[in-house]
PDB file of C-alpha atoms in Angstrom:
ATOM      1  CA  UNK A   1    -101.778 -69.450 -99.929  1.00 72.00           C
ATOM      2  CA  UNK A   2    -104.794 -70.643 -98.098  1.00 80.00           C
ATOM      3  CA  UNK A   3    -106.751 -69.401 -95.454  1.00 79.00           C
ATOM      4  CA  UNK A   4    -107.289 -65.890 -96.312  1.00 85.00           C
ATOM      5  CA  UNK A   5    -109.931 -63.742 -94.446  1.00 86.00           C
ATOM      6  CA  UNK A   6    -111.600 -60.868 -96.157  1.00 88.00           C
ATOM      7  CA  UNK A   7    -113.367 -58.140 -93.857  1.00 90.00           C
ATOM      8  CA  UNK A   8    -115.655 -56.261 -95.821  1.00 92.00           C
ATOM      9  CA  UNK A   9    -115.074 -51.751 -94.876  1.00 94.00           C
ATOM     10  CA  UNK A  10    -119.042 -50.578 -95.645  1.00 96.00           C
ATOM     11  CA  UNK A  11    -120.260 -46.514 -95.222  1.00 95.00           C
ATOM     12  CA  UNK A  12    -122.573 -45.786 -93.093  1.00 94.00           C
ATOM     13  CA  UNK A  13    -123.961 -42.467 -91.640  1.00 92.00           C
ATOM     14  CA  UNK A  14    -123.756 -43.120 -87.815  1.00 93.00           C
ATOM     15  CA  UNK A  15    -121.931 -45.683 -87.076  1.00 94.00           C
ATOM     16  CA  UNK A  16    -124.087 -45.685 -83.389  1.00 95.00           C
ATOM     17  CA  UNK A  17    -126.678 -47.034 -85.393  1.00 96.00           C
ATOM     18  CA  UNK A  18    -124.890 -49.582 -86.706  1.00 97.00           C
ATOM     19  CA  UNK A  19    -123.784 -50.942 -83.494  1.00 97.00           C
ATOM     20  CA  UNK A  20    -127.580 -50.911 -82.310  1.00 97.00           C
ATOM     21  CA  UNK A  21    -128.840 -52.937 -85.395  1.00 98.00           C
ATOM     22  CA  UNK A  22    -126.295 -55.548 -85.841  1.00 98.00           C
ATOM     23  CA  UNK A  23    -126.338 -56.213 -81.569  1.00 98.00           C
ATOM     24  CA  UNK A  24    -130.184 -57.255 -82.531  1.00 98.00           C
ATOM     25  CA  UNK A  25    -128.445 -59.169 -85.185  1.00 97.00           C
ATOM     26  CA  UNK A  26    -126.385 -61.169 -82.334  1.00 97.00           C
ATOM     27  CA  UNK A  27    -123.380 -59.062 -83.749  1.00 98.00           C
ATOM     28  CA  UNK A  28    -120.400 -58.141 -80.757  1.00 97.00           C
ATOM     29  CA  UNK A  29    -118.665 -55.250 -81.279  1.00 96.00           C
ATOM     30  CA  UNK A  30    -115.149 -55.901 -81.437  1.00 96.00           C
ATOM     31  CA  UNK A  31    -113.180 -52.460 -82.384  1.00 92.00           C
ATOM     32  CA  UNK A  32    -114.577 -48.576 -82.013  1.00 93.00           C
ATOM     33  CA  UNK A  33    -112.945 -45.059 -83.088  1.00 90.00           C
ATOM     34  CA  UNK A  34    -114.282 -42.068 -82.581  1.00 88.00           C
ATOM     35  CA  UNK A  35    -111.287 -40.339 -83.985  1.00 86.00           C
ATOM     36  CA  UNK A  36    -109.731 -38.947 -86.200  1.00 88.00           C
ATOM     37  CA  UNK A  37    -112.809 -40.524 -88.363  1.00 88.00           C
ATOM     38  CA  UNK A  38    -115.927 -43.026 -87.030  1.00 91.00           C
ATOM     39  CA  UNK A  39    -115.028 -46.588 -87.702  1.00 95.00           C
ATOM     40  CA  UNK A  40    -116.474 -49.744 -85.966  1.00 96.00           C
ATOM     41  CA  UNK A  41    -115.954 -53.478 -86.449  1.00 97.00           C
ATOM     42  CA  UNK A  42    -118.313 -56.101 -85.828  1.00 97.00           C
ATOM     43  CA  UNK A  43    -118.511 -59.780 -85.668  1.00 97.00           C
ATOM     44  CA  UNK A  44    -121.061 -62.528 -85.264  1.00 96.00           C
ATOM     45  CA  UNK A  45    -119.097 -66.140 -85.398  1.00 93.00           C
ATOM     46  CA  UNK A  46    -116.919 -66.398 -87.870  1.00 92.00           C
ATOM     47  CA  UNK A  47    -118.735 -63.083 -90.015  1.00 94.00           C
ATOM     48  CA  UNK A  48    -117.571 -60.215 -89.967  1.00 96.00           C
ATOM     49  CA  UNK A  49    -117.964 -56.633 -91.165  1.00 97.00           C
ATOM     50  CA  UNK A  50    -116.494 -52.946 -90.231  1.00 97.00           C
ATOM     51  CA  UNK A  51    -118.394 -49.695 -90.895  1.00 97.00           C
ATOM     52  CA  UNK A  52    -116.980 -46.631 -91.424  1.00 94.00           C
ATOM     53  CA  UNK A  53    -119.099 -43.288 -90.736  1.00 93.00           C
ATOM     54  CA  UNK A  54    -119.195 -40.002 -93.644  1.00 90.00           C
ATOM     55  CA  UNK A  55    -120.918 -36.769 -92.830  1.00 84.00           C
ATOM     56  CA  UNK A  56    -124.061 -35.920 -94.526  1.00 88.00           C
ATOM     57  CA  UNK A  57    -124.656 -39.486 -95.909  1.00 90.00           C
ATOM     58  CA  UNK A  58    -127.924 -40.774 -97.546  1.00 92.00           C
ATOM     59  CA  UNK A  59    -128.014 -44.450 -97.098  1.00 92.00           C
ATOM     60  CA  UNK A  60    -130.550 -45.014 -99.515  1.00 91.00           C
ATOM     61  CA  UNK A  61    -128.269 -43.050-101.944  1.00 89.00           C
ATOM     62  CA  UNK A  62    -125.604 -46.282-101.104  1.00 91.00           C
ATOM     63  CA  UNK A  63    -123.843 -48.600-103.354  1.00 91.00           C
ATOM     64  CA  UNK A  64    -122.341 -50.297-100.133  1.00 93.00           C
ATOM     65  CA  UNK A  65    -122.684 -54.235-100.871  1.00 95.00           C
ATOM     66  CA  UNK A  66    -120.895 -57.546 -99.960  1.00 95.00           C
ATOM     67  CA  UNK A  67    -121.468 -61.489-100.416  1.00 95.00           C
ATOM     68  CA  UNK A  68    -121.690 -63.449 -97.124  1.00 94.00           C
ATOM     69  CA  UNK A  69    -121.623 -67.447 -97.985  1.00 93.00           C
ATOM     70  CA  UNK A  70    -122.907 -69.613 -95.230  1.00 93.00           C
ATOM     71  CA  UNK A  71    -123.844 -73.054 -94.567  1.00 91.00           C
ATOM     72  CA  UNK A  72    -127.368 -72.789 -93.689  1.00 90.00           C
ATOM     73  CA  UNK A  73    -129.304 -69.738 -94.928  1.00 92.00           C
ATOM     74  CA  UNK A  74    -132.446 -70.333 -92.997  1.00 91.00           C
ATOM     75  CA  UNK A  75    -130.779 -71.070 -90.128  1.00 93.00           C
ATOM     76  CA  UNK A  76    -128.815 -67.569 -89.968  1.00 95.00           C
ATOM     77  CA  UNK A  77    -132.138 -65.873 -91.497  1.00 96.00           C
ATOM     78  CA  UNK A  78    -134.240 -67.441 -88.257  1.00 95.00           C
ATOM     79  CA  UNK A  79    -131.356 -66.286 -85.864  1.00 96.00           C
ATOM     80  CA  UNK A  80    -131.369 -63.047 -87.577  1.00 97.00           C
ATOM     81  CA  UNK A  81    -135.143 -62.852 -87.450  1.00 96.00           C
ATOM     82  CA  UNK A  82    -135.221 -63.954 -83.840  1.00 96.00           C
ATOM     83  CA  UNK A  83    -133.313 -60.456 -82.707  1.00 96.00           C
ATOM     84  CA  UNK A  84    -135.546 -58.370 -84.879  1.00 96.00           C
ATOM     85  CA  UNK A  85    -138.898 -59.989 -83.070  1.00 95.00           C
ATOM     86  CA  UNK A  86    -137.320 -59.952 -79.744  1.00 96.00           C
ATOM     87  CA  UNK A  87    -136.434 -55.725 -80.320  1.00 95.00           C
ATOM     88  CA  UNK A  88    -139.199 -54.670 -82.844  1.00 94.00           C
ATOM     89  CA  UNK A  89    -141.904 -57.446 -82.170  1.00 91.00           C
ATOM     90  CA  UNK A  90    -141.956 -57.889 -85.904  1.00 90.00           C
ATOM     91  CA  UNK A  91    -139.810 -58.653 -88.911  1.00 92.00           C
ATOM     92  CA  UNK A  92    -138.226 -55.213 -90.506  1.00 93.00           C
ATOM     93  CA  UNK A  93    -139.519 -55.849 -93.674  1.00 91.00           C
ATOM     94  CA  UNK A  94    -140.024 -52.872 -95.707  1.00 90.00           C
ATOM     95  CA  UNK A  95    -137.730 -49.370 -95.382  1.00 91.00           C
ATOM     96  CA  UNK A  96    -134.174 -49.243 -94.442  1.00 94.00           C
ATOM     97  CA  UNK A  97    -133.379 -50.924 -92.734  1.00 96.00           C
ATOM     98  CA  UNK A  98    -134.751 -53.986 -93.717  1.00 95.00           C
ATOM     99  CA  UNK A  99    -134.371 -58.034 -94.301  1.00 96.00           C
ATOM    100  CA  UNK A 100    -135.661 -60.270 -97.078  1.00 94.00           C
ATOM    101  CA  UNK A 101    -136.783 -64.204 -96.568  1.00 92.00           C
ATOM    102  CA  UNK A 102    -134.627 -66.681 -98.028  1.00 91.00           C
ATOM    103  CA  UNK A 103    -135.595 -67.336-101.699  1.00 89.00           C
ATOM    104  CA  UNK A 104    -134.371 -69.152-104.283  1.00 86.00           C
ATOM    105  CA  UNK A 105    -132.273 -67.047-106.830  1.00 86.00           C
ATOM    106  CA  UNK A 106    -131.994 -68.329-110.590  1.00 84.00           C
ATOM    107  CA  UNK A 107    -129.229 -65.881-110.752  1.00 79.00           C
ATOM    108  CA  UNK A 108    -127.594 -67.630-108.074  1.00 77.00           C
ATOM    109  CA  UNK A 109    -127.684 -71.402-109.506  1.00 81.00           C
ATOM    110  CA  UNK A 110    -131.104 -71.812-107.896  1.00 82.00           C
ATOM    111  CA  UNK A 111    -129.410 -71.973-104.293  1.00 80.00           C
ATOM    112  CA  UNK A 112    -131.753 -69.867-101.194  1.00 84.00           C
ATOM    113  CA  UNK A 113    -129.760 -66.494-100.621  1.00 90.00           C
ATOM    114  CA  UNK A 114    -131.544 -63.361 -98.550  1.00 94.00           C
ATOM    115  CA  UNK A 115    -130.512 -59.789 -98.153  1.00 95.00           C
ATOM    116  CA  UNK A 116    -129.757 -57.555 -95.324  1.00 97.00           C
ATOM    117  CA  UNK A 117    -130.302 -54.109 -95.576  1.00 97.00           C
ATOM    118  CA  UNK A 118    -128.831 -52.188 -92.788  1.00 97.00           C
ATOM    119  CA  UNK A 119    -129.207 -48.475 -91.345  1.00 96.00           C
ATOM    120  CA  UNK A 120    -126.100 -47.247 -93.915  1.00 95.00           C
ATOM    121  CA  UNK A 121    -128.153 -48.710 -96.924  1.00 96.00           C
ATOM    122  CA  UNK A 122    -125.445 -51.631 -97.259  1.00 97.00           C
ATOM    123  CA  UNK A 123    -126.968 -54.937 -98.683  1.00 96.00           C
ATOM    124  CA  UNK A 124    -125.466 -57.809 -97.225  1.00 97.00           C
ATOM    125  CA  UNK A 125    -126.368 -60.423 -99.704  1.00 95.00           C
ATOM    126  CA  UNK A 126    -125.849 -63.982 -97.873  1.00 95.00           C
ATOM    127  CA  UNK A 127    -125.988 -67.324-100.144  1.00 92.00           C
ATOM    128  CA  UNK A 128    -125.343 -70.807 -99.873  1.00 87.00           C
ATOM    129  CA  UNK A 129    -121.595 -71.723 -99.208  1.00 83.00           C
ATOM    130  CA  UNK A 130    -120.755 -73.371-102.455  1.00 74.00           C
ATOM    131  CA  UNK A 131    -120.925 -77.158-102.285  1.00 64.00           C
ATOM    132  CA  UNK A 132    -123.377 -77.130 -99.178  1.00 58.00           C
ATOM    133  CA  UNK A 133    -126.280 -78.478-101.608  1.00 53.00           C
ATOM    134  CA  UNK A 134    -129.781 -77.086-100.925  1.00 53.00           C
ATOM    135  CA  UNK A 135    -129.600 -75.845-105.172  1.00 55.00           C
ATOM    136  CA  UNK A 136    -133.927 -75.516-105.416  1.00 55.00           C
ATOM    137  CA  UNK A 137    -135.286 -77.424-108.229  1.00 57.00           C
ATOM    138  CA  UNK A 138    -135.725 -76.383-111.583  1.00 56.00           C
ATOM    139  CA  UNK A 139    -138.824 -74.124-112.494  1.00 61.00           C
ATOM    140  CA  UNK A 140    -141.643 -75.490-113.949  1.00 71.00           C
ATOM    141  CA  UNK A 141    -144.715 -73.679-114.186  1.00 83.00           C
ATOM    142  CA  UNK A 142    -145.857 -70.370-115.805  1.00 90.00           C
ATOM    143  CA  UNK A 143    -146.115 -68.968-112.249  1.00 91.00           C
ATOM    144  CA  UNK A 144    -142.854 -70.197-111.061  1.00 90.00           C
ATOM    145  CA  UNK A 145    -140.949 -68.880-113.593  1.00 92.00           C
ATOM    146  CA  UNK A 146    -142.566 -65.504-113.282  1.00 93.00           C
ATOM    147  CA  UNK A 147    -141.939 -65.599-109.487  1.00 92.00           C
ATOM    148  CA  UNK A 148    -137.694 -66.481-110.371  1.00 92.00           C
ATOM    149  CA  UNK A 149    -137.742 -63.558-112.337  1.00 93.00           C
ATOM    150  CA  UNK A 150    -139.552 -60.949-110.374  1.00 93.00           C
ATOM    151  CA  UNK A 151    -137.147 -62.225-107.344  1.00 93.00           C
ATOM    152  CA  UNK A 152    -134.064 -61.743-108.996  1.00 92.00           C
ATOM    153  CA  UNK A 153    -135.416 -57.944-109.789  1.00 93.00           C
ATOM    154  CA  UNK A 154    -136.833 -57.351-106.116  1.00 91.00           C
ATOM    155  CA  UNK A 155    -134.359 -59.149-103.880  1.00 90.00           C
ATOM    156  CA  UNK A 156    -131.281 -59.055-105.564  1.00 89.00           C
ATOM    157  CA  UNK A 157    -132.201 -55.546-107.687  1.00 89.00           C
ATOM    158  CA  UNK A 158    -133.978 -53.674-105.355  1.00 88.00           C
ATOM    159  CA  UNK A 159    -136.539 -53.192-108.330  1.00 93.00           C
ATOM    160  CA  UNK A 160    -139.988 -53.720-106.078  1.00 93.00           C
ATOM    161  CA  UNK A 161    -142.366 -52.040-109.048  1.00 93.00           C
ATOM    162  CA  UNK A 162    -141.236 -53.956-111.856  1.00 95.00           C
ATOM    163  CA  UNK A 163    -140.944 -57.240-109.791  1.00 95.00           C
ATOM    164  CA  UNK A 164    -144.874 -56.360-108.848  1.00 95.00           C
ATOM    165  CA  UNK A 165    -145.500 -56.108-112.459  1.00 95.00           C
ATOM    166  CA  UNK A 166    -144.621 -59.010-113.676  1.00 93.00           C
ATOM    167  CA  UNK A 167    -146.002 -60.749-110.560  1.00 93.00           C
ATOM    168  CA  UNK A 168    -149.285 -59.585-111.432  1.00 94.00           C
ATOM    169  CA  UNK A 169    -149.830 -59.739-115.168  1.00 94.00           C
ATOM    170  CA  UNK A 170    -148.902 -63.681-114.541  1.00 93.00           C
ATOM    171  CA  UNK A 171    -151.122 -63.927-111.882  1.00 92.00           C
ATOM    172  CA  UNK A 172    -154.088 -62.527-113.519  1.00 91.00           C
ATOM    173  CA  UNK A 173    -153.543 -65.220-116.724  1.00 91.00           C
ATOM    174  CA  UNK A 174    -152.528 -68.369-113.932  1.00 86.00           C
ATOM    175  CA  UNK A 175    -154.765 -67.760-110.706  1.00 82.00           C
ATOM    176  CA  UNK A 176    -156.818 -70.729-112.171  1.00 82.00           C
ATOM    177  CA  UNK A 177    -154.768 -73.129-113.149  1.00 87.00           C
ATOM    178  CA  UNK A 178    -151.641 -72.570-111.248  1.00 87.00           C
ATOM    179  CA  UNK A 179    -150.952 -75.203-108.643  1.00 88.00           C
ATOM    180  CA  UNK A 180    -152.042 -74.402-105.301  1.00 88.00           C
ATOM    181  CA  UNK A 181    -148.361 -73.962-104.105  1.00 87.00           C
ATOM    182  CA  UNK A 182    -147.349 -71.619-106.836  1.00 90.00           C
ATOM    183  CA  UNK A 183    -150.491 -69.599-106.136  1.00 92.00           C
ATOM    184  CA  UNK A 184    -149.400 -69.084-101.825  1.00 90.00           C
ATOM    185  CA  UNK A 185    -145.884 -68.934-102.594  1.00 91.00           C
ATOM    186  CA  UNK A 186    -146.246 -65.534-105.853  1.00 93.00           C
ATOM    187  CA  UNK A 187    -149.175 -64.411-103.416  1.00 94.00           C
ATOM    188  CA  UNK A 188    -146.578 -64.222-100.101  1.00 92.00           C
ATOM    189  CA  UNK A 189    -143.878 -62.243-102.381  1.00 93.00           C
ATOM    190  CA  UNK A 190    -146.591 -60.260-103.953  1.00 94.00           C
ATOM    191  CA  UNK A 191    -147.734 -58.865-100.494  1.00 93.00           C
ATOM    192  CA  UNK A 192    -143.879 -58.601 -99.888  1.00 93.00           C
ATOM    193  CA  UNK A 193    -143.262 -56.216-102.136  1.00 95.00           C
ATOM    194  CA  UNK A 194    -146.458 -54.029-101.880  1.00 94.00           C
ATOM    195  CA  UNK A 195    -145.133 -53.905 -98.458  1.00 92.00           C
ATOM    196  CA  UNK A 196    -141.780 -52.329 -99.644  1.00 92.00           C
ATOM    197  CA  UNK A 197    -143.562 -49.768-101.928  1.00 91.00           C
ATOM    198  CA  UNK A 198    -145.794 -48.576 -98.808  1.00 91.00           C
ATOM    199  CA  UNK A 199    -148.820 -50.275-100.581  1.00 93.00           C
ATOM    200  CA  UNK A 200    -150.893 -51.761 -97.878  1.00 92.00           C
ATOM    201  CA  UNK A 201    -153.960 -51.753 -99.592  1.00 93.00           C
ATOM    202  CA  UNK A 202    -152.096 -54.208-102.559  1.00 93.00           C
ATOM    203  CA  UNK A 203    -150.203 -56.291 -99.517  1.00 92.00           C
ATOM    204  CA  UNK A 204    -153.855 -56.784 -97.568  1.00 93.00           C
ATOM    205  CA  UNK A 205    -155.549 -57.961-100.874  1.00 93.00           C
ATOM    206  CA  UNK A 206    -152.323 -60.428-101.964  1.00 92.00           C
ATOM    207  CA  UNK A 207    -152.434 -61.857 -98.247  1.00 92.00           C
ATOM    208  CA  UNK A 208    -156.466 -62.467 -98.492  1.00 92.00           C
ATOM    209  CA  UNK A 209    -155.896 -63.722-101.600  1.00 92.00           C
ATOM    210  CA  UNK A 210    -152.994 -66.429 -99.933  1.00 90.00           C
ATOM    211  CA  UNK A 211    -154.988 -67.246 -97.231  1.00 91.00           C
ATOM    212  CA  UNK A 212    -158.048 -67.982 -99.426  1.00 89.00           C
ATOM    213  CA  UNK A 213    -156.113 -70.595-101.430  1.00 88.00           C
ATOM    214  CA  UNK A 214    -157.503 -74.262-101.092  1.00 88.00           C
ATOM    215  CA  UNK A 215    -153.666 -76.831 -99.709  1.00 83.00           C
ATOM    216  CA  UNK A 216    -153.605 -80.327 -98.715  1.00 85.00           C
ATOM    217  CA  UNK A 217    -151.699 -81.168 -95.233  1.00 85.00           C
ATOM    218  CA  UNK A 218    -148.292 -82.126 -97.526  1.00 84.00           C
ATOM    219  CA  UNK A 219    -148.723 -78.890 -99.539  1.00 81.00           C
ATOM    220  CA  UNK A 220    -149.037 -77.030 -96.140  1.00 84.00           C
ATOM    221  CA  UNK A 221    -145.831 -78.840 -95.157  1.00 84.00           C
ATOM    222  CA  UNK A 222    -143.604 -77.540 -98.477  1.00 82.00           C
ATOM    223  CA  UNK A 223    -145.267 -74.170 -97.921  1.00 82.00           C
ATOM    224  CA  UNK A 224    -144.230 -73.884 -94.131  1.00 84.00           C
ATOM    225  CA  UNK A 225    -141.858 -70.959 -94.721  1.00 83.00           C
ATOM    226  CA  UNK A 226    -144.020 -69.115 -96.982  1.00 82.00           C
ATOM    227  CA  UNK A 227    -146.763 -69.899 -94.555  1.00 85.00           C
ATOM    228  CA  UNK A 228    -144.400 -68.286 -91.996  1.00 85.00           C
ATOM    229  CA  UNK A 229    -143.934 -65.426 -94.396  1.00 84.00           C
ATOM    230  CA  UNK A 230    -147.714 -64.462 -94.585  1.00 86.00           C
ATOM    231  CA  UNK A 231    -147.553 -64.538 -90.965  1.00 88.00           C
ATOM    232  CA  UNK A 232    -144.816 -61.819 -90.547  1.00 88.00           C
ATOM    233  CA  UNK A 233    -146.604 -59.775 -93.443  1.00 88.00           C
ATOM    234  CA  UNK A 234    -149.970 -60.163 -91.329  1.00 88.00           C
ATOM    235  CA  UNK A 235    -148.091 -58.694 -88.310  1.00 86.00           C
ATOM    236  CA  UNK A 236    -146.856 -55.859 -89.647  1.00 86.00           C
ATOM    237  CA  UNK A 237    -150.574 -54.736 -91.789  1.00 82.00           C
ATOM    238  CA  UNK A 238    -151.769 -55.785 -88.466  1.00 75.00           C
ATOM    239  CA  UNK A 239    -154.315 -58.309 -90.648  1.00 71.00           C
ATOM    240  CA  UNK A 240    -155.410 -61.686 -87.606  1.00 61.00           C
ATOM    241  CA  UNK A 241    -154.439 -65.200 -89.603  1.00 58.00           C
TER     242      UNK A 241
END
């Protein structure tokens, strides 16, 4: 049999909130109980996801979690992005809930997958659409290969403190011989995750740090979403460009 559809059921602890985040998403709600228990469904296209509510629940105690394949990551993480500007005037970027940027995962055959972490603590982990293309290419330098790693612990483990760790031990042996595009793009997830761990003082210093680094035009053309990236961080620390 082909054809099947699969609608993930996620906690949550009000499922009002979860209407009001995933409208921003461009989300329409398409089913809502009250009783005998909360329950919600929502869709956006072709996605779609139902929430039901518990009393008393923690969402950053939850294990809710579910893999959304797309086409185009970056084009669902700008749409995505789009509602949260257009509502918050900035990216949601550290907290619940929250979004990360479209990265490549090594633990995901190299292919650009981001994470949505909504007001019920569900992560909505969204990757490539098998056979789409867009795998990144292998990692080659020192820095790189820290940055793969310290990903796969932040975005996909939720790890922030160990990911910083290994961020900066590399950084401290590399910062002078790393390319310039390495340095930017471990600098932009370093000020990520001091974000996430409510450590402005780190994110200000990685984002300085970013700025400060010498690119040509074509390197500033590679680096146009990280570029993008420093800009969201800079918003939120409130740090001008």
């Amino acid at each position: 049999m082909a054809n099947e559809i699969t609608v993930p059921l996620l906690p949550c602890g009000s499922i009002d909130e979860i209407v009001e985040f995933y409208t921003m998403l461009g989300f329409t709600r398409t089913y809502h109980q009250v009783r005998p228990n909360p329950c919600v469904g929502l869709q956006r296209e072709d996605l779609q996801l139902q929430f039901f509510g518990m009393p008393d629940f923690r969402p950053e105690d939850s294990y809710g979690s579910c893999v959304v394949l797309v086409p185009d990551t970056k084009q669902l993480f700008e749409a995505f992005a789009a509602g949260m500007r257009a509502v918050h005037g900035k990216l949601l970027i550290s907290g619940i809930p929250r979004m990360t940027r479209p990265r490549k995962r090594k633990n995901a055959d190299n292919h650009s997958g981001f994470t949505v972490i909504d007001p019920g603590g569900n992560w909505i982990r969204i990757f490539s659409s098998p056979g789409m293309g867009g795998a990144g290419a292998p990692t080659v330098g020192m820095l790189a290969r820290a940055l793969d790693n310290a990903v796969v612990l932040g975005d996909s483990k939720g790890d922030n403190q160990q990911a910083a760790k290994i961020l900066d031990a590399t950084l401290a042996r590399e910062r002078d011989r790393a390319p310039a595009a390495e340095l930017v793009e471990a600098l932009a997830y370093r000020a990520e995750l001091a974000m996430r761990t409510d450590d402005t003082t780190a994110a200000v210093d990685a984002l300085t740090r970013a700025r400060a680094v010498p690119i040509t035009e074509a390197e500033r053309s590679e680096l146009a979403a990280h570029l993008a990236g420093l800009e969201d961080l800079e918003a939120v620390v409130g740090l001008a460009p």
